[in-house]
Amino acid sequence: DFGWRQRSVIHVYEGGKRDTIRRKPLYVNLGIQFSGKNMLGGYITIGSKGYFIMDYISTNQVYDITKYTLGTTYFPYGSMSNVDFSIISSNILKRNIFYLGGGKMINNKTGYHVMVGFGNDDKIYRGKDDIGYITFPNKETFTTVKFGLLHNYKNLGLKLDYDPIKEIFTWGLGIHL
């Protein structure tokens, strides 16, 4: 009679009258996610009809900088602001993105969400001048968005996301806690 099996609160008033208020459970989904661009991360969702979602994704490999600086003059303290030669290529060495957002469940199993992401790229630029090739590192910060779907099946959660600005498609698998 005290709501032990179903989440609820029972109010007993002075005249002996009782009210039962049922609460909807708060779902927590914790998982890992992958991307086709060699990225790995994790996510968490908290909520029931409306949910808060947070995820982090990063490149899962360490690049050898000598691969990009071989046969060139490397300037570790160079920057894009004082370049007087043409840039031939740029390669991303490491990328980290942290997303925050919210979503809404369409029914009890499927939901959609929108997230805003804040990230940084460690890049290496390669250029050419009259003497030869020149390389130097550069850090860039950016803001991006991601749209996605979440589907819950029993104790598992499947998450699909797409970031149209950075062109990253991620998929994740999680469990309900």
PDB file of C-alpha atoms in Angstrom:
ATOM      1  CA  ASP A   1       0.000   0.000   0.000  1.00  0.00           C
ATOM      2  CA  PHE A   2       3.031   2.293   0.207  1.00  0.00           C
ATOM      3  CA  GLY A   3       3.975   2.185  -3.474  1.00  0.00           C
ATOM      4  CA  TRP A   4       6.792  -0.297  -3.029  1.00  0.00           C
ATOM      5  CA  ARG A   5       6.347  -2.105  -6.355  1.00  0.00           C
ATOM      6  CA  GLN A   6       5.362   0.935  -8.402  1.00  0.00           C
ATOM      7  CA  ARG A   7       7.138   4.239  -8.063  1.00  0.00           C
ATOM      8  CA  SER A   8       4.683   6.510  -6.345  1.00  0.00           C
ATOM      9  CA  VAL A   9       4.131   8.789  -3.402  1.00  0.00           C
ATOM     10  CA  ILE A  10       1.187   8.283  -1.043  1.00  0.00           C
ATOM     11  CA  HIS A  11      -0.193  11.315   0.765  1.00  0.00           C
ATOM     12  CA  VAL A  12      -2.354  10.694   3.864  1.00  0.00           C
ATOM     13  CA  TYR A  13      -4.453  13.709   4.871  1.00  0.00           C
ATOM     14  CA  GLU A  14      -6.017  14.596   8.271  1.00  0.00           C
ATOM     15  CA  GLY A  15      -9.381  12.979   7.587  1.00  0.00           C
ATOM     16  CA  GLY A  16      -7.719   9.680   6.580  1.00  0.00           C
ATOM     17  CA  LYS A  17      -8.106  10.409   2.871  1.00  0.00           C
ATOM     18  CA  ARG A  18      -5.253   9.107   0.711  1.00  0.00           C
ATOM     19  CA  ASP A  19      -3.854  10.271  -2.609  1.00  0.00           C
ATOM     20  CA  THR A  20      -1.427   8.260  -4.690  1.00  0.00           C
ATOM     21  CA  ILE A  21       0.767  10.080  -7.164  1.00  0.00           C
ATOM     22  CA  ARG A  22       2.559   7.807  -9.562  1.00  0.00           C
ATOM     23  CA  ARG A  23       5.982   8.790 -10.743  1.00  0.00           C
ATOM     24  CA  LYS A  24       7.465   7.887 -14.056  1.00  0.00           C
ATOM     25  CA  PRO A  25      10.874   6.260 -13.757  1.00  0.00           C
ATOM     26  CA  LEU A  26      13.956   8.267 -14.646  1.00  0.00           C
ATOM     27  CA  TYR A  27      15.931   6.388 -17.290  1.00  0.00           C
ATOM     28  CA  VAL A  28      19.712   6.529 -17.468  1.00  0.00           C
ATOM     29  CA  ASN A  29      21.424   5.130 -20.546  1.00  0.00           C
ATOM     30  CA  LEU A  30      25.228   4.809 -20.582  1.00  0.00           C
ATOM     31  CA  GLY A  31      27.105   3.647 -23.671  1.00  0.00           C
ATOM     32  CA  ILE A  32      30.044   3.707 -26.035  1.00  0.00           C
ATOM     33  CA  GLN A  33      30.027   5.039 -29.579  1.00  0.00           C
ATOM     34  CA  PHE A  34      32.049   4.636 -32.749  1.00  0.00           C
ATOM     35  CA  SER A  35      32.595   6.580 -35.946  1.00  0.00           C
ATOM     36  CA  GLY A  36      33.776   5.662 -39.411  1.00  0.00           C
ATOM     37  CA  LYS A  37      36.508   8.326 -39.094  1.00  0.00           C
ATOM     38  CA  ASN A  38      38.537   6.361 -36.506  1.00  0.00           C
ATOM     39  CA  MET A  39      36.798   8.019 -33.580  1.00  0.00           C
ATOM     40  CA  LEU A  40      35.730   6.475 -30.282  1.00  0.00           C
ATOM     41  CA  GLY A  41      33.701   7.937 -27.424  1.00  0.00           C
ATOM     42  CA  GLY A  42      30.986   7.564 -24.852  1.00  0.00           C
ATOM     43  CA  TYR A  43      27.565   9.004 -24.059  1.00  0.00           C
ATOM     44  CA  ILE A  44      24.985   9.288 -21.298  1.00  0.00           C
ATOM     45  CA  THR A  45      21.272  10.133 -21.421  1.00  0.00           C
ATOM     46  CA  ILE A  46      19.141  11.005 -18.403  1.00  0.00           C
ATOM     47  CA  GLY A  47      15.364  11.431 -18.478  1.00  0.00           C
ATOM     48  CA  SER A  48      12.083   9.850 -19.472  1.00  0.00           C
ATOM     49  CA  LYS A  49       9.819  11.752 -21.921  1.00  0.00           C
ATOM     50  CA  GLY A  50      12.354  14.538 -22.336  1.00  0.00           C
ATOM     51  CA  TYR A  51      15.992  13.640 -21.860  1.00  0.00           C
ATOM     52  CA  PHE A  52      19.359  15.316 -21.446  1.00  0.00           C
ATOM     53  CA  ILE A  53      22.171  13.862 -23.541  1.00  0.00           C
ATOM     54  CA  MET A  54      25.910  14.371 -23.278  1.00  0.00           C
ATOM     55  CA  ASP A  55      28.632  12.706 -25.330  1.00  0.00           C
ATOM     56  CA  TYR A  56      32.331  12.906 -26.047  1.00  0.00           C
ATOM     57  CA  ILE A  57      34.174  11.603 -29.077  1.00  0.00           C
ATOM     58  CA  SER A  58      37.862  11.621 -29.932  1.00  0.00           C
ATOM     59  CA  THR A  59      40.238  10.173 -32.488  1.00  0.00           C
ATOM     60  CA  ASN A  60      41.408   6.811 -31.230  1.00  0.00           C
ATOM     61  CA  GLN A  61      44.837   6.732 -32.787  1.00  0.00           C
ATOM     62  CA  VAL A  62      48.041   8.675 -32.271  1.00  0.00           C
ATOM     63  CA  TYR A  63      49.643  10.003 -35.423  1.00  0.00           C
ATOM     64  CA  ASP A  64      53.382  10.071 -35.893  1.00  0.00           C
ATOM     65  CA  ILE A  65      54.315  13.655 -36.708  1.00  0.00           C
ATOM     66  CA  THR A  66      57.453  12.524 -38.563  1.00  0.00           C
ATOM     67  CA  LYS A  67      55.185  11.012 -41.223  1.00  0.00           C
ATOM     68  CA  TYR A  68      54.096  14.537 -42.199  1.00  0.00           C
ATOM     69  CA  THR A  69      57.412  16.349 -41.647  1.00  0.00           C
ATOM     70  CA  LEU A  70      59.725  13.989 -43.561  1.00  0.00           C
ATOM     71  CA  GLY A  71      61.776  15.907 -46.143  1.00  0.00           C
ATOM     72  CA  THR A  72      60.545  19.280 -44.912  1.00  0.00           C
ATOM     73  CA  THR A  73      61.665  22.024 -42.572  1.00  0.00           C
ATOM     74  CA  TYR A  74      59.535  21.773 -39.425  1.00  0.00           C
ATOM     75  CA  PHE A  75      58.637  24.928 -37.508  1.00  0.00           C
ATOM     76  CA  PRO A  76      57.004  23.852 -34.207  1.00  0.00           C
ATOM     77  CA  TYR A  77      56.125  27.470 -33.293  1.00  0.00           C
ATOM     78  CA  GLY A  78      54.843  28.549 -36.703  1.00  0.00           C
ATOM     79  CA  SER A  79      51.294  29.835 -37.131  1.00  0.00           C
ATOM     80  CA  MET A  80      48.803  30.618 -39.856  1.00  0.00           C
ATOM     81  CA  SER A  81      48.992  34.367 -39.103  1.00  0.00           C
ATOM     82  CA  ASN A  82      52.514  34.798 -40.507  1.00  0.00           C
ATOM     83  CA  VAL A  83      52.465  32.522 -43.562  1.00  0.00           C
ATOM     84  CA  ASP A  84      53.990  34.003 -46.712  1.00  0.00           C
ATOM     85  CA  PHE A  85      53.796  30.875 -48.872  1.00  0.00           C
ATOM     86  CA  SER A  86      51.052  28.712 -50.327  1.00  0.00           C
ATOM     87  CA  ILE A  87      49.581  25.896 -48.218  1.00  0.00           C
ATOM     88  CA  ILE A  88      49.619  22.558 -50.063  1.00  0.00           C
ATOM     89  CA  SER A  89      47.847  20.327 -47.540  1.00  0.00           C
ATOM     90  CA  SER A  90      46.556  20.073 -43.985  1.00  0.00           C
ATOM     91  CA  ASN A  91      46.152  16.894 -41.974  1.00  0.00           C
ATOM     92  CA  ILE A  92      44.222  16.404 -38.740  1.00  0.00           C
ATOM     93  CA  LEU A  93      46.382  14.729 -36.125  1.00  0.00           C
ATOM     94  CA  LYS A  94      43.869  14.657 -33.257  1.00  0.00           C
ATOM     95  CA  ARG A  95      40.208  15.704 -32.893  1.00  0.00           C
ATOM     96  CA  ASN A  96      38.146  15.977 -29.674  1.00  0.00           C
ATOM     97  CA  ILE A  97      34.473  17.000 -29.528  1.00  0.00           C
ATOM     98  CA  PHE A  98      32.214  17.376 -26.472  1.00  0.00           C
ATOM     99  CA  TYR A  99      28.436  17.579 -27.141  1.00  0.00           C
ATOM    100  CA  LEU A 100      25.537  18.695 -24.909  1.00  0.00           C
ATOM    101  CA  GLY A 101      21.893  18.547 -25.885  1.00  0.00           C
ATOM    102  CA  GLY A 102      18.335  17.533 -25.272  1.00  0.00           C
ATOM    103  CA  GLY A 103      15.840  15.173 -26.771  1.00  0.00           C
ATOM    104  CA  LYS A 104      12.229  14.029 -26.689  1.00  0.00           C
ATOM    105  CA  MET A 105      10.848  10.504 -26.696  1.00  0.00           C
ATOM    106  CA  ILE A 106       8.219   9.964 -29.413  1.00  0.00           C
ATOM    107  CA  ASN A 107       6.938   6.854 -27.693  1.00  0.00           C
ATOM    108  CA  ASN A 108       8.459   4.925 -24.818  1.00  0.00           C
ATOM    109  CA  LYS A 109      11.126   3.421 -27.068  1.00  0.00           C
ATOM    110  CA  THR A 110      12.240   5.921 -29.727  1.00  0.00           C
ATOM    111  CA  GLY A 111      13.449   9.479 -29.343  1.00  0.00           C
ATOM    112  CA  TYR A 112      15.196  12.246 -31.272  1.00  0.00           C
ATOM    113  CA  HIS A 113      17.740  14.770 -30.045  1.00  0.00           C
ATOM    114  CA  VAL A 114      19.807  17.812 -31.028  1.00  0.00           C
ATOM    115  CA  MET A 115      23.220  18.589 -29.567  1.00  0.00           C
ATOM    116  CA  VAL A 116      25.714  21.451 -29.705  1.00  0.00           C
ATOM    117  CA  GLY A 117      29.359  20.429 -29.795  1.00  0.00           C
ATOM    118  CA  PHE A 118      32.557  22.176 -28.789  1.00  0.00           C
ATOM    119  CA  GLY A 119      35.802  20.773 -30.107  1.00  0.00           C
ATOM    120  CA  ASN A 120      39.376  21.249 -31.151  1.00  0.00           C
ATOM    121  CA  ASP A 121      41.599  19.933 -33.911  1.00  0.00           C
ATOM    122  CA  ASP A 122      45.355  19.501 -33.793  1.00  0.00           C
ATOM    123  CA  LYS A 123      46.401  19.991 -37.413  1.00  0.00           C
ATOM    124  CA  ILE A 124      49.657  20.076 -39.294  1.00  0.00           C
ATOM    125  CA  TYR A 125      49.984  22.298 -42.351  1.00  0.00           C
ATOM    126  CA  ARG A 126      52.394  21.781 -45.214  1.00  0.00           C
ATOM    127  CA  GLY A 127      53.434  24.524 -47.573  1.00  0.00           C
ATOM    128  CA  LYS A 128      55.978  25.297 -50.252  1.00  0.00           C
ATOM    129  CA  ASP A 129      58.134  28.335 -50.809  1.00  0.00           C
ATOM    130  CA  ASP A 130      61.168  29.109 -53.014  1.00  0.00           C
ATOM    131  CA  ILE A 131      63.540  27.040 -50.861  1.00  0.00           C
ATOM    132  CA  GLY A 132      61.433  23.906 -50.298  1.00  0.00           C
ATOM    133  CA  TYR A 133      58.659  22.391 -48.174  1.00  0.00           C
ATOM    134  CA  ILE A 134      57.700  23.785 -44.767  1.00  0.00           C
ATOM    135  CA  THR A 135      55.443  22.204 -42.104  1.00  0.00           C
ATOM    136  CA  PHE A 136      54.049  23.617 -38.872  1.00  0.00           C
ATOM    137  CA  PRO A 137      51.343  22.653 -36.338  1.00  0.00           C
ATOM    138  CA  ASN A 138      48.138  24.550 -35.646  1.00  0.00           C
ATOM    139  CA  LYS A 139      45.314  24.192 -33.107  1.00  0.00           C
ATOM    140  CA  GLU A 140      41.775  25.099 -34.130  1.00  0.00           C
ATOM    141  CA  THR A 141      38.675  25.303 -31.933  1.00  0.00           C
ATOM    142  CA  PHE A 142      35.168  25.055 -33.353  1.00  0.00           C
ATOM    143  CA  THR A 143      31.476  24.781 -32.548  1.00  0.00           C
ATOM    144  CA  THR A 144      29.233  22.290 -34.313  1.00  0.00           C
ATOM    145  CA  VAL A 145      25.812  20.595 -34.097  1.00  0.00           C
ATOM    146  CA  LYS A 146      24.645  16.994 -34.182  1.00  0.00           C
ATOM    147  CA  PHE A 147      21.229  15.429 -34.822  1.00  0.00           C
ATOM    148  CA  GLY A 148      20.338  11.936 -33.752  1.00  0.00           C
ATOM    149  CA  LEU A 149      17.962   9.143 -32.845  1.00  0.00           C
ATOM    150  CA  LEU A 150      17.832   6.969 -29.751  1.00  0.00           C
ATOM    151  CA  HIS A 151      15.999   3.656 -29.630  1.00  0.00           C
ATOM    152  CA  ASN A 152      15.568   1.613 -26.456  1.00  0.00           C
ATOM    153  CA  TYR A 153      14.967  -2.115 -26.548  1.00  0.00           C
ATOM    154  CA  LYS A 154      14.558  -3.792 -23.146  1.00  0.00           C
ATOM    155  CA  ASN A 155      17.861  -3.073 -21.362  1.00  0.00           C
ATOM    156  CA  LEU A 156      19.779  -1.912 -24.453  1.00  0.00           C
ATOM    157  CA  GLY A 157      19.925   1.456 -26.170  1.00  0.00           C
ATOM    158  CA  LEU A 158      20.964   2.148 -29.766  1.00  0.00           C
ATOM    159  CA  LYS A 159      22.077   5.676 -30.691  1.00  0.00           C
ATOM    160  CA  LEU A 160      22.609   7.034 -34.225  1.00  0.00           C
ATOM    161  CA  ASP A 161      23.936  10.573 -34.801  1.00  0.00           C
ATOM    162  CA  TYR A 162      25.075  12.754 -37.677  1.00  0.00           C
ATOM    163  CA  ASP A 163      27.125  15.955 -37.507  1.00  0.00           C
ATOM    164  CA  PRO A 164      26.515  17.772 -40.827  1.00  0.00           C
ATOM    165  CA  ILE A 165      29.208  20.407 -40.247  1.00  0.00           C
ATOM    166  CA  LYS A 166      32.093  18.015 -39.539  1.00  0.00           C
ATOM    167  CA  GLU A 167      30.453  15.195 -41.574  1.00  0.00           C
ATOM    168  CA  ILE A 168      30.746  12.632 -38.789  1.00  0.00           C
ATOM    169  CA  PHE A 169      28.301   9.738 -38.507  1.00  0.00           C
ATOM    170  CA  THR A 170      28.378   7.946 -35.140  1.00  0.00           C
ATOM    171  CA  TRP A 171      26.582   4.918 -33.774  1.00  0.00           C
ATOM    172  CA  GLY A 172      26.506   3.798 -30.172  1.00  0.00           C
ATOM    173  CA  LEU A 173      25.352   0.960 -27.990  1.00  0.00           C
ATOM    174  CA  GLY A 174      24.405   1.434 -24.353  1.00  0.00           C
ATOM    175  CA  ILE A 175      22.729  -0.161 -21.372  1.00  0.00           C
ATOM    176  CA  HIS A 176      20.017   1.119 -19.036  1.00  0.00           C
ATOM    177  CA  LEU A 177      21.178   1.621 -15.486  1.00  0.00           C
TER     178      LEU A 177
END
